[in-house]
Structure formats: structure tokens, C-alpha cells
Amino acid sequence: MKKILISLAAAGVVLGGAVAFAQEAGHEAAPTHFPIQKPKEMSWSFSGPFGTYDKAQLQRGLKIYKEVCAACHSLDLVAFRTLEDLGYSEAQVKTLAAEYTIHDGPNDEGEMFDRPGIPSDHFPSPFPNHQAAAAANGGAAPPDLSLIAKARGVERGFPQFVFDIFTQYASGGPDYIHALLTGYNEQPPAGLQIPEGTHYNPHFNAGVSLAMPAPLSDDQVTYDDGAPQTVEQYSQDVSAFLMWAAEPHLEDRKKTGFRVMVFLLLFGALMYLTKRKVWADVAH
């Protein structure tokens, strides 16, 4: 055991000397933690205990998904009929669903067939299966975006997560998506090796780079409501839409939580007054 400890100590000295030599030689050590840069906290309409979705922003975000993201990413868990929550009428939802082709069946002859989508259908995947998605994207299948805003995020650490309890911060996913979509123009730090065929993004939380190139550019999608047609605005809108896709009942949840808190406060006050009245004539 003594020999092992001596060997480990010697190895530590050698490693420390190597690091010091590299620093003295002007070489920066490559980052080993990801993301390299954490996303900044954005101001979302749905943030906080009383936040609500901006339906105009959600509609713009849906437009971004349809015209950009849908070429590679699926939205398997979102049904067309739920788009009425974004402010669309029943007729508009039927029209939108009919724009998609749904592979259905078998029919009475036992064969699969294609048909126009209906409101009860879900957004179809752009690929027939996972293997086809991977083959079309250099071996890395694009993830489904249905729950991406809840599945992605960055640990806030202490003491920030303590304050998050009181501020009801639950926007880590949208913050991360926005940062990722707007972070492609940054240069990698010295010493960081980027694999060929991948793209550096300091906000990516799973490695040094990712297979997806920058998906957005200014004036790529035309807005009908006069909103800025910039990467910044596109990123905010699609991030908000993906948050809605992951948690469509967020507003109802917050309303229910507020009612429960009011009830508990009133119930607690009532119990306190009852206790004082019951024990008022009892000698202590």
C-alpha cells in the first residue's frame, strides 16, 4: 500500500509539472466541461408563478418549426388538434393538418396507405424510422423535439437553485435552446479539437461539437405580423413554441397552484383561530 501511495504521489507531481510547463509555454488546456458557456437567463412571458404564453409568439415559433426544424426533427407527441391552444380556429387546424401526409393502415385489403392528416393525428416524422434518420444525418439521428424544452437545460448550481425555488424558475430548457441556436458564430478556444464534419457551439451540453450546423439565418422565414426577421427573434420564438409543446398545460398548472396556495393560507389561518378559541379557557 505504501508503494502504491508513493507511486500515485509521484504521478501527481509529474502531471502537475506537465500542466505547469504547458501553461508556461503559452498553451491553454482544452475545456473538459460542457457546456463551455452556460446560457443566459432570458425574459420569457411564461416565466414566474403568474407567467402565460404569448400566442402570437407561439404561432411564429410553429412557423419556424414547420419551415426549418421539421426537415430533420420530429414532433411525435404533439397532435394537430392541440394547436387550437395557440389561437387557431378549428377550420385552420383542419387545413394545417391536411398539409401533411400520414402513412396509415392497414386497410381492408391489409395494405398500408397514405392520406391527408386530420386534427387527431400527430405531427409526422420526416423519416420513416430511426435508422433512416441516422443515415441521412451522418450517423446521428436528430432528436424528437416534443419534450426537448423539458429534457434539456443546465444545472444552475448553489446558491442559484435555492433562489429558483422562490422565483419558480423553470425556463432552463428554453434558455438552453435559445443559447444553442444563437451560439454558432463563436470561435472555439485554443487547444480544443473539433472533429471533422461537426460544428462548434459553446452552449452544447453533450460534447465539444454537434452534427447540426447553424439552422437559422436572418430573413430566412417571413413573418406576417411585422416581428423582426432575425436569428435572435427566430430563436426566441421557436424556443417558446417548444416550451409549449413540452408543457401545454403550464398556465392551468400555475392557476391551480395559486388557488391551492390561497386555500392553504386561508385554511391555516382558520385552524389557528379555531385553536385559539378552543384553548382560550384552558389553563396553561
PDB file of C-alpha atoms in Angstrom:
ATOM      1  CA  MET A   1       0.000   0.000   0.000  1.00  0.00           C
ATOM      2  CA  LYS A   2       2.846   2.363   0.888  1.00  0.00           C
ATOM      3  CA  LYS A   3       4.467   1.775  -2.504  1.00  0.00           C
ATOM      4  CA  ILE A   4       1.165   2.480  -4.276  1.00  0.00           C
ATOM      5  CA  LEU A   5       0.745   5.795  -2.421  1.00  0.00           C
ATOM      6  CA  ILE A   6       4.296   6.798  -3.284  1.00  0.00           C
ATOM      7  CA  SER A   7       3.697   5.957  -6.959  1.00  0.00           C
ATOM      8  CA  LEU A   8       0.449   7.983  -7.035  1.00  0.00           C
ATOM      9  CA  ALA A   9       2.178  10.929  -5.409  1.00  0.00           C
ATOM     10  CA  ALA A  10       4.988  10.765  -7.947  1.00  0.00           C
ATOM     11  CA  ALA A  11       2.473  10.613 -10.804  1.00  0.00           C
ATOM     12  CA  GLY A  12       0.705  13.670  -9.378  1.00  0.00           C
ATOM     13  CA  VAL A  13       3.982  15.566  -9.260  1.00  0.00           C
ATOM     14  CA  VAL A  14       4.754  14.642 -12.876  1.00  0.00           C
ATOM     15  CA  LEU A  15       1.252  15.602 -14.044  1.00  0.00           C
ATOM     16  CA  GLY A  16       1.377  18.867 -12.146  1.00  0.00           C
ATOM     17  CA  GLY A  17       4.769  19.624 -13.669  1.00  0.00           C
ATOM     18  CA  ALA A  18       3.437  18.888 -17.152  1.00  0.00           C
ATOM     19  CA  VAL A  19       0.458  21.224 -16.656  1.00  0.00           C
ATOM     20  CA  ALA A  20       2.710  23.956 -15.310  1.00  0.00           C
ATOM     21  CA  PHE A  21       5.085  23.507 -18.250  1.00  0.00           C
ATOM     22  CA  ALA A  22       2.215  23.734 -20.737  1.00  0.00           C
ATOM     23  CA  GLN A  23       0.942  26.918 -19.090  1.00  0.00           C
ATOM     24  CA  GLU A  24       4.408  28.427 -19.094  1.00  0.00           C
ATOM     25  CA  ALA A  25       4.771  27.538 -22.770  1.00  0.00           C
ATOM     26  CA  GLY A  26       1.614  29.509 -23.525  1.00  0.00           C
ATOM     27  CA  HIS A  27      -0.631  26.516 -24.259  1.00  0.00           C
ATOM     28  CA  GLU A  28      -4.170  26.673 -22.854  1.00  0.00           C
ATOM     29  CA  ALA A  29      -5.690  23.423 -21.634  1.00  0.00           C
ATOM     30  CA  ALA A  30      -8.746  22.331 -23.617  1.00  0.00           C
ATOM     31  CA  PRO A  31     -12.038  22.617 -21.695  1.00  0.00           C
ATOM     32  CA  THR A  32     -13.263  19.358 -20.215  1.00  0.00           C
ATOM     33  CA  HIS A  33     -16.705  20.526 -19.011  1.00  0.00           C
ATOM     34  CA  PHE A  34     -19.775  21.037 -21.148  1.00  0.00           C
ATOM     35  CA  PRO A  35     -21.373  23.330 -21.887  1.00  0.00           C
ATOM     36  CA  ILE A  36     -18.343  25.575 -22.089  1.00  0.00           C
ATOM     37  CA  GLN A  37     -20.643  28.583 -21.679  1.00  0.00           C
ATOM     38  CA  LYS A  38     -23.882  28.446 -19.740  1.00  0.00           C
ATOM     39  CA  PRO A  39     -26.946  30.116 -21.309  1.00  0.00           C
ATOM     40  CA  LYS A  40     -28.043  33.469 -20.018  1.00  0.00           C
ATOM     41  CA  GLU A  41     -31.413  33.752 -18.327  1.00  0.00           C
ATOM     42  CA  MET A  42     -33.922  35.189 -20.799  1.00  0.00           C
ATOM     43  CA  SER A  43     -37.114  37.110 -20.108  1.00  0.00           C
ATOM     44  CA  TRP A  44     -39.988  34.839 -21.153  1.00  0.00           C
ATOM     45  CA  SER A  45     -43.675  35.680 -20.971  1.00  0.00           C
ATOM     46  CA  PHE A  46     -44.301  32.291 -19.316  1.00  0.00           C
ATOM     47  CA  SER A  47     -41.660  32.722 -16.597  1.00  0.00           C
ATOM     48  CA  GLY A  48     -42.561  33.094 -12.941  1.00  0.00           C
ATOM     49  CA  PRO A  49     -45.589  31.912 -10.959  1.00  0.00           C
ATOM     50  CA  PHE A  50     -48.005  34.059 -12.999  1.00  0.00           C
ATOM     51  CA  GLY A  51     -46.457  33.705 -16.452  1.00  0.00           C
ATOM     52  CA  THR A  52     -48.559  32.971 -19.532  1.00  0.00           C
ATOM     53  CA  TYR A  53     -47.815  32.019 -23.114  1.00  0.00           C
ATOM     54  CA  ASP A  54     -47.705  34.700 -25.802  1.00  0.00           C
ATOM     55  CA  LYS A  55     -49.916  33.172 -28.511  1.00  0.00           C
ATOM     56  CA  ALA A  56     -48.501  35.408 -31.245  1.00  0.00           C
ATOM     57  CA  GLN A  57     -45.003  34.219 -30.343  1.00  0.00           C
ATOM     58  CA  LEU A  58     -46.146  30.589 -30.294  1.00  0.00           C
ATOM     59  CA  GLN A  59     -47.620  30.945 -33.769  1.00  0.00           C
ATOM     60  CA  ARG A  60     -44.350  32.383 -35.045  1.00  0.00           C
ATOM     61  CA  GLY A  61     -42.491  29.539 -33.347  1.00  0.00           C
ATOM     62  CA  LEU A  62     -44.731  26.998 -35.077  1.00  0.00           C
ATOM     63  CA  LYS A  63     -43.882  28.660 -38.378  1.00  0.00           C
ATOM     64  CA  ILE A  64     -40.166  28.288 -37.625  1.00  0.00           C
ATOM     65  CA  TYR A  65     -40.641  24.629 -36.777  1.00  0.00           C
ATOM     66  CA  LYS A  66     -42.640  23.920 -39.947  1.00  0.00           C
ATOM     67  CA  GLU A  67     -40.295  25.734 -42.322  1.00  0.00           C
ATOM     68  CA  VAL A  68     -36.921  24.912 -40.724  1.00  0.00           C
ATOM     69  CA  CYS A  69     -36.899  22.322 -37.954  1.00  0.00           C
ATOM     70  CA  ALA A  70     -39.418  19.866 -39.446  1.00  0.00           C
ATOM     71  CA  ALA A  71     -36.973  18.938 -42.220  1.00  0.00           C
ATOM     72  CA  CYS A  72     -34.963  16.919 -39.680  1.00  0.00           C
ATOM     73  CA  HIS A  73     -36.758  16.855 -36.326  1.00  0.00           C
ATOM     74  CA  SER A  74     -39.984  15.078 -35.427  1.00  0.00           C
ATOM     75  CA  LEU A  75     -42.686  16.283 -33.047  1.00  0.00           C
ATOM     76  CA  ASP A  76     -44.253  12.913 -32.336  1.00  0.00           C
ATOM     77  CA  LEU A  77     -46.159  13.756 -29.158  1.00  0.00           C
ATOM     78  CA  VAL A  78     -47.949  16.872 -30.411  1.00  0.00           C
ATOM     79  CA  ALA A  79     -51.390  16.430 -32.002  1.00  0.00           C
ATOM     80  CA  PHE A  80     -52.685  18.913 -34.549  1.00  0.00           C
ATOM     81  CA  ARG A  81     -55.865  19.484 -32.519  1.00  0.00           C
ATOM     82  CA  THR A  82     -53.857  20.996 -29.661  1.00  0.00           C
ATOM     83  CA  LEU A  83     -52.876  23.895 -31.937  1.00  0.00           C
ATOM     84  CA  GLU A  84     -56.218  25.485 -31.086  1.00  0.00           C
ATOM     85  CA  ASP A  85     -54.487  26.499 -27.836  1.00  0.00           C
ATOM     86  CA  LEU A  86     -52.259  28.756 -29.967  1.00  0.00           C
ATOM     87  CA  GLY A  87     -55.267  30.755 -31.138  1.00  0.00           C
ATOM     88  CA  TYR A  88     -56.096  28.865 -34.327  1.00  0.00           C
ATOM     89  CA  SER A  89     -59.712  28.067 -35.202  1.00  0.00           C
ATOM     90  CA  GLU A  90     -60.957  24.538 -35.772  1.00  0.00           C
ATOM     91  CA  ALA A  91     -61.092  25.166 -39.531  1.00  0.00           C
ATOM     92  CA  GLN A  92     -57.500  26.464 -39.547  1.00  0.00           C
ATOM     93  CA  VAL A  93     -56.316  23.389 -37.669  1.00  0.00           C
ATOM     94  CA  LYS A  94     -58.040  21.100 -40.185  1.00  0.00           C
ATOM     95  CA  THR A  95     -56.387  22.975 -43.049  1.00  0.00           C
ATOM     96  CA  LEU A  96     -52.966  22.801 -41.402  1.00  0.00           C
ATOM     97  CA  ALA A  97     -53.315  19.075 -40.657  1.00  0.00           C
ATOM     98  CA  ALA A  98     -54.319  18.374 -44.262  1.00  0.00           C
ATOM     99  CA  GLU A  99     -50.984  19.798 -45.445  1.00  0.00           C
ATOM    100  CA  TYR A 100     -49.260  16.695 -44.032  1.00  0.00           C
ATOM    101  CA  THR A 101     -49.323  13.174 -45.444  1.00  0.00           C
ATOM    102  CA  ILE A 102     -49.965  10.434 -42.894  1.00  0.00           C
ATOM    103  CA  HIS A 103     -48.871   6.852 -43.541  1.00  0.00           C
ATOM    104  CA  ASP A 104     -51.772   4.800 -42.205  1.00  0.00           C
ATOM    105  CA  GLY A 105     -53.268   1.333 -42.365  1.00  0.00           C
ATOM    106  CA  PRO A 106     -53.680  -1.447 -42.915  1.00  0.00           C
ATOM    107  CA  ASN A 107     -56.896  -1.028 -44.899  1.00  0.00           C
ATOM    108  CA  ASP A 108     -59.487  -3.715 -45.631  1.00  0.00           C
ATOM    109  CA  GLU A 109     -57.084  -5.299 -48.105  1.00  0.00           C
ATOM    110  CA  GLY A 110     -54.318  -5.413 -45.500  1.00  0.00           C
ATOM    111  CA  GLU A 111     -52.208  -2.745 -47.192  1.00  0.00           C
ATOM    112  CA  MET A 112     -50.705   0.462 -45.827  1.00  0.00           C
ATOM    113  CA  PHE A 113     -51.733   3.709 -47.488  1.00  0.00           C
ATOM    114  CA  ASP A 114     -51.153   7.471 -47.394  1.00  0.00           C
ATOM    115  CA  ARG A 115     -53.844  10.010 -46.568  1.00  0.00           C
ATOM    116  CA  PRO A 116     -54.114  13.710 -45.654  1.00  0.00           C
ATOM    117  CA  GLY A 117     -53.730  14.490 -41.973  1.00  0.00           C
ATOM    118  CA  ILE A 118     -56.683  15.185 -39.690  1.00  0.00           C
ATOM    119  CA  PRO A 119     -56.743  17.097 -36.347  1.00  0.00           C
ATOM    120  CA  SER A 120     -56.457  13.913 -34.280  1.00  0.00           C
ATOM    121  CA  ASP A 121     -53.164  12.991 -35.965  1.00  0.00           C
ATOM    122  CA  HIS A 122     -49.757  13.882 -34.564  1.00  0.00           C
ATOM    123  CA  PHE A 123     -47.018  15.702 -36.453  1.00  0.00           C
ATOM    124  CA  PRO A 124     -45.385  13.038 -38.647  1.00  0.00           C
ATOM    125  CA  SER A 125     -41.671  12.330 -38.581  1.00  0.00           C
ATOM    126  CA  PRO A 126     -39.651  13.426 -41.619  1.00  0.00           C
ATOM    127  CA  PHE A 127     -38.055   9.952 -41.690  1.00  0.00           C
ATOM    128  CA  PRO A 128     -39.679   6.502 -41.810  1.00  0.00           C
ATOM    129  CA  ASN A 129     -37.600   5.188 -38.891  1.00  0.00           C
ATOM    130  CA  HIS A 130     -34.679   5.934 -36.582  1.00  0.00           C
ATOM    131  CA  GLN A 131     -32.153   4.184 -38.794  1.00  0.00           C
ATOM    132  CA  ALA A 132     -33.167   6.232 -41.827  1.00  0.00           C
ATOM    133  CA  ALA A 133     -32.883   9.430 -39.775  1.00  0.00           C
ATOM    134  CA  ALA A 134     -29.364   8.489 -38.676  1.00  0.00           C
ATOM    135  CA  ALA A 135     -28.289   7.509 -42.182  1.00  0.00           C
ATOM    136  CA  ALA A 136     -29.476  10.848 -43.590  1.00  0.00           C
ATOM    137  CA  ASN A 137     -27.596  12.843 -40.945  1.00  0.00           C
ATOM    138  CA  GLY A 138     -24.126  11.339 -40.837  1.00  0.00           C
ATOM    139  CA  GLY A 139     -24.974   8.656 -38.311  1.00  0.00           C
ATOM    140  CA  ALA A 140     -26.579  10.983 -35.726  1.00  0.00           C
ATOM    141  CA  ALA A 141     -30.372  10.815 -35.712  1.00  0.00           C
ATOM    142  CA  PRO A 142     -31.897  14.238 -34.905  1.00  0.00           C
ATOM    143  CA  PRO A 143     -33.799  14.077 -31.582  1.00  0.00           C
ATOM    144  CA  ASP A 144     -37.548  14.408 -31.338  1.00  0.00           C
ATOM    145  CA  LEU A 145     -38.480  17.920 -30.173  1.00  0.00           C
ATOM    146  CA  SER A 146     -41.719  17.136 -28.344  1.00  0.00           C
ATOM    147  CA  LEU A 147     -40.161  17.270 -24.866  1.00  0.00           C
ATOM    148  CA  ILE A 148     -36.823  18.864 -25.688  1.00  0.00           C
ATOM    149  CA  ALA A 149     -37.560  22.023 -23.684  1.00  0.00           C
ATOM    150  CA  LYS A 150     -38.045  19.947 -20.526  1.00  0.00           C
ATOM    151  CA  ALA A 151     -35.322  17.403 -21.266  1.00  0.00           C
ATOM    152  CA  ARG A 152     -32.581  19.967 -21.899  1.00  0.00           C
ATOM    153  CA  GLY A 153     -31.184  22.527 -19.528  1.00  0.00           C
ATOM    154  CA  VAL A 154     -28.125  23.375 -17.477  1.00  0.00           C
ATOM    155  CA  GLU A 155     -27.632  22.812 -13.769  1.00  0.00           C
ATOM    156  CA  ARG A 156     -27.767  26.153 -12.010  1.00  0.00           C
ATOM    157  CA  GLY A 157     -25.683  25.171  -9.006  1.00  0.00           C
ATOM    158  CA  PHE A 158     -25.613  26.584  -5.490  1.00  0.00           C
ATOM    159  CA  PRO A 159     -26.922  29.048  -4.406  1.00  0.00           C
ATOM    160  CA  GLN A 160     -28.846  29.814  -7.609  1.00  0.00           C
ATOM    161  CA  PHE A 161     -31.097  26.772  -7.388  1.00  0.00           C
ATOM    162  CA  VAL A 162     -32.239  27.920  -3.925  1.00  0.00           C
ATOM    163  CA  PHE A 163     -33.491  31.226  -5.360  1.00  0.00           C
ATOM    164  CA  ASP A 164     -35.148  29.306  -8.197  1.00  0.00           C
ATOM    165  CA  ILE A 165     -37.490  27.712  -5.667  1.00  0.00           C
ATOM    166  CA  PHE A 166     -38.936  31.107  -4.825  1.00  0.00           C
ATOM    167  CA  THR A 167     -38.866  32.601  -8.323  1.00  0.00           C
ATOM    168  CA  GLN A 168     -40.341  29.416  -9.812  1.00  0.00           C
ATOM    169  CA  TYR A 169     -37.634  29.373 -12.474  1.00  0.00           C
ATOM    170  CA  ALA A 170     -38.467  26.600 -14.929  1.00  0.00           C
ATOM    171  CA  SER A 171     -37.097  28.092 -18.145  1.00  0.00           C
ATOM    172  CA  GLY A 172     -33.763  26.288 -18.298  1.00  0.00           C
ATOM    173  CA  GLY A 173     -34.813  24.404 -21.423  1.00  0.00           C
ATOM    174  CA  PRO A 174     -35.876  27.453 -23.476  1.00  0.00           C
ATOM    175  CA  ASP A 175     -32.799  29.357 -22.262  1.00  0.00           C
ATOM    176  CA  TYR A 176     -30.601  26.479 -23.445  1.00  0.00           C
ATOM    177  CA  ILE A 177     -32.328  26.136 -26.839  1.00  0.00           C
ATOM    178  CA  HIS A 178     -32.072  29.887 -27.480  1.00  0.00           C
ATOM    179  CA  ALA A 179     -28.396  29.938 -26.495  1.00  0.00           C
ATOM    180  CA  LEU A 180     -27.648  26.946 -28.706  1.00  0.00           C
ATOM    181  CA  LEU A 181     -29.367  28.437 -31.765  1.00  0.00           C
ATOM    182  CA  THR A 182     -27.572  31.765 -31.391  1.00  0.00           C
ATOM    183  CA  GLY A 183     -24.137  30.430 -30.364  1.00  0.00           C
ATOM    184  CA  TYR A 184     -22.766  29.136 -33.656  1.00  0.00           C
ATOM    185  CA  ASN A 185     -20.814  32.268 -34.545  1.00  0.00           C
ATOM    186  CA  GLU A 186     -18.401  31.958 -31.608  1.00  0.00           C
ATOM    187  CA  GLN A 187     -14.851  30.693 -32.109  1.00  0.00           C
ATOM    188  CA  PRO A 188     -13.537  27.635 -30.216  1.00  0.00           C
ATOM    189  CA  PRO A 189     -10.915  28.273 -27.523  1.00  0.00           C
ATOM    190  CA  ALA A 190      -7.292  27.435 -28.168  1.00  0.00           C
ATOM    191  CA  GLY A 191      -6.438  23.792 -27.739  1.00  0.00           C
ATOM    192  CA  LEU A 192      -9.945  22.500 -28.422  1.00  0.00           C
ATOM    193  CA  GLN A 193     -10.043  19.929 -31.216  1.00  0.00           C
ATOM    194  CA  ILE A 194     -13.224  19.958 -33.311  1.00  0.00           C
ATOM    195  CA  PRO A 195     -13.960  16.633 -35.091  1.00  0.00           C
ATOM    196  CA  GLU A 196     -14.277  16.947 -38.838  1.00  0.00           C
ATOM    197  CA  GLY A 197     -17.851  17.271 -40.063  1.00  0.00           C
ATOM    198  CA  THR A 198     -19.131  18.710 -36.780  1.00  0.00           C
ATOM    199  CA  HIS A 199     -19.819  22.264 -35.662  1.00  0.00           C
ATOM    200  CA  TYR A 200     -18.553  24.087 -32.592  1.00  0.00           C
ATOM    201  CA  ASN A 201     -21.085  25.596 -30.225  1.00  0.00           C
ATOM    202  CA  PRO A 202     -20.015  26.592 -26.690  1.00  0.00           C
ATOM    203  CA  HIS A 203     -23.569  26.081 -25.388  1.00  0.00           C
ATOM    204  CA  PHE A 204     -23.865  22.441 -26.496  1.00  0.00           C
ATOM    205  CA  ASN A 205     -24.053  20.352 -23.330  1.00  0.00           C
ATOM    206  CA  ALA A 206     -23.048  16.923 -24.650  1.00  0.00           C
ATOM    207  CA  GLY A 207     -19.575  17.416 -26.118  1.00  0.00           C
ATOM    208  CA  VAL A 208     -17.162  19.691 -27.927  1.00  0.00           C
ATOM    209  CA  SER A 209     -19.332  19.978 -31.030  1.00  0.00           C
ATOM    210  CA  LEU A 210     -22.534  18.744 -32.641  1.00  0.00           C
ATOM    211  CA  ALA A 211     -23.540  17.415 -36.041  1.00  0.00           C
ATOM    212  CA  MET A 212     -26.219  20.048 -36.654  1.00  0.00           C
ATOM    213  CA  PRO A 213     -24.971  23.149 -38.498  1.00  0.00           C
ATOM    214  CA  ALA A 214     -26.437  26.569 -37.743  1.00  0.00           C
ATOM    215  CA  PRO A 215     -30.096  26.124 -38.765  1.00  0.00           C
ATOM    216  CA  LEU A 216     -31.174  29.784 -38.767  1.00  0.00           C
ATOM    217  CA  SER A 217     -30.178  32.911 -40.654  1.00  0.00           C
ATOM    218  CA  ASP A 218     -31.626  36.398 -40.907  1.00  0.00           C
ATOM    219  CA  ASP A 219     -34.665  36.785 -43.201  1.00  0.00           C
ATOM    220  CA  GLN A 220     -34.912  33.011 -43.594  1.00  0.00           C
ATOM    221  CA  VAL A 221     -38.580  32.897 -42.569  1.00  0.00           C
ATOM    222  CA  THR A 222     -41.121  35.567 -43.414  1.00  0.00           C
ATOM    223  CA  TYR A 223     -43.287  36.818 -40.540  1.00  0.00           C
ATOM    224  CA  ASP A 224     -46.754  38.162 -41.262  1.00  0.00           C
ATOM    225  CA  ASP A 225     -47.093  40.235 -38.078  1.00  0.00           C
ATOM    226  CA  GLY A 226     -44.099  42.539 -38.610  1.00  0.00           C
ATOM    227  CA  ALA A 227     -41.858  40.898 -35.996  1.00  0.00           C
ATOM    228  CA  PRO A 228     -38.101  41.183 -36.633  1.00  0.00           C
ATOM    229  CA  GLN A 229     -36.838  38.521 -39.021  1.00  0.00           C
ATOM    230  CA  THR A 230     -33.555  37.906 -37.226  1.00  0.00           C
ATOM    231  CA  VAL A 231     -31.820  34.862 -35.783  1.00  0.00           C
ATOM    232  CA  GLU A 232     -32.366  36.296 -32.305  1.00  0.00           C
ATOM    233  CA  GLN A 233     -36.129  36.607 -32.793  1.00  0.00           C
ATOM    234  CA  TYR A 234     -36.414  33.265 -34.572  1.00  0.00           C
ATOM    235  CA  SER A 235     -34.567  31.579 -31.700  1.00  0.00           C
ATOM    236  CA  GLN A 236     -36.802  33.117 -29.064  1.00  0.00           C
ATOM    237  CA  ASP A 237     -39.976  32.206 -30.921  1.00  0.00           C
ATOM    238  CA  VAL A 238     -39.135  28.578 -31.620  1.00  0.00           C
ATOM    239  CA  SER A 239     -37.829  28.133 -28.042  1.00  0.00           C
ATOM    240  CA  ALA A 240     -41.155  29.405 -26.671  1.00  0.00           C
ATOM    241  CA  PHE A 241     -43.063  27.111 -29.030  1.00  0.00           C
ATOM    242  CA  LEU A 242     -41.046  24.091 -27.927  1.00  0.00           C
ATOM    243  CA  MET A 243     -41.722  25.006 -24.302  1.00  0.00           C
ATOM    244  CA  TRP A 244     -45.437  24.971 -25.076  1.00  0.00           C
ATOM    245  CA  ALA A 245     -45.065  21.644 -26.900  1.00  0.00           C
ATOM    246  CA  ALA A 246     -43.391  20.145 -23.818  1.00  0.00           C
ATOM    247  CA  GLU A 247     -45.808  21.681 -21.300  1.00  0.00           C
ATOM    248  CA  PRO A 248     -49.063  22.797 -22.978  1.00  0.00           C
ATOM    249  CA  HIS A 249     -50.909  22.928 -19.639  1.00  0.00           C
ATOM    250  CA  LEU A 250     -48.423  25.261 -17.963  1.00  0.00           C
ATOM    251  CA  GLU A 251     -50.955  28.088 -17.500  1.00  0.00           C
ATOM    252  CA  ASP A 252     -53.552  25.753 -15.950  1.00  0.00           C
ATOM    253  CA  ARG A 253     -50.900  24.307 -13.641  1.00  0.00           C
ATOM    254  CA  LYS A 254     -49.926  27.743 -12.393  1.00  0.00           C
ATOM    255  CA  LYS A 255     -53.552  28.777 -11.865  1.00  0.00           C
ATOM    256  CA  THR A 256     -54.236  25.599  -9.920  1.00  0.00           C
ATOM    257  CA  GLY A 257     -51.099  26.089  -7.845  1.00  0.00           C
ATOM    258  CA  PHE A 258     -52.121  29.658  -6.985  1.00  0.00           C
ATOM    259  CA  ARG A 259     -55.598  28.530  -5.893  1.00  0.00           C
ATOM    260  CA  VAL A 260     -54.084  25.772  -3.744  1.00  0.00           C
ATOM    261  CA  MET A 261     -51.709  28.221  -2.046  1.00  0.00           C
ATOM    262  CA  VAL A 262     -54.566  30.635  -1.299  1.00  0.00           C
ATOM    263  CA  PHE A 263     -56.638  27.767   0.096  1.00  0.00           C
ATOM    264  CA  LEU A 264     -53.781  26.566   2.313  1.00  0.00           C
ATOM    265  CA  LEU A 265     -53.193  30.069   3.669  1.00  0.00           C
ATOM    266  CA  LEU A 266     -56.886  30.543   4.486  1.00  0.00           C
ATOM    267  CA  PHE A 267     -57.122  27.038   5.943  1.00  0.00           C
ATOM    268  CA  GLY A 268     -54.038  27.627   8.085  1.00  0.00           C
ATOM    269  CA  ALA A 269     -55.444  30.924   9.390  1.00  0.00           C
ATOM    270  CA  LEU A 270     -58.793  29.249  10.146  1.00  0.00           C
ATOM    271  CA  MET A 271     -57.100  26.410  12.036  1.00  0.00           C
ATOM    272  CA  TYR A 272     -55.059  28.896  14.073  1.00  0.00           C
ATOM    273  CA  LEU A 273     -58.137  30.903  15.053  1.00  0.00           C
ATOM    274  CA  THR A 274     -60.013  27.702  15.900  1.00  0.00           C
ATOM    275  CA  LYS A 275     -57.165  26.522  18.086  1.00  0.00           C
ATOM    276  CA  ARG A 276     -57.104  29.816  19.985  1.00  0.00           C
ATOM    277  CA  LYS A 277     -60.858  29.704  20.559  1.00  0.00           C
ATOM    278  CA  VAL A 278     -60.893  26.054  21.719  1.00  0.00           C
ATOM    279  CA  TRP A 279     -57.992  26.535  24.129  1.00  0.00           C
ATOM    280  CA  ALA A 280     -58.842  30.044  25.263  1.00  0.00           C
ATOM    281  CA  ASP A 281     -60.435  28.923  28.597  1.00  0.00           C
ATOM    282  CA  VAL A 282     -57.956  26.147  29.317  1.00  0.00           C
ATOM    283  CA  ALA A 283     -55.351  26.896  31.961  1.00  0.00           C
ATOM    284  CA  HIS A 284     -51.801  26.502  30.739  1.00  0.00           C
TER     285      HIS A 284
END
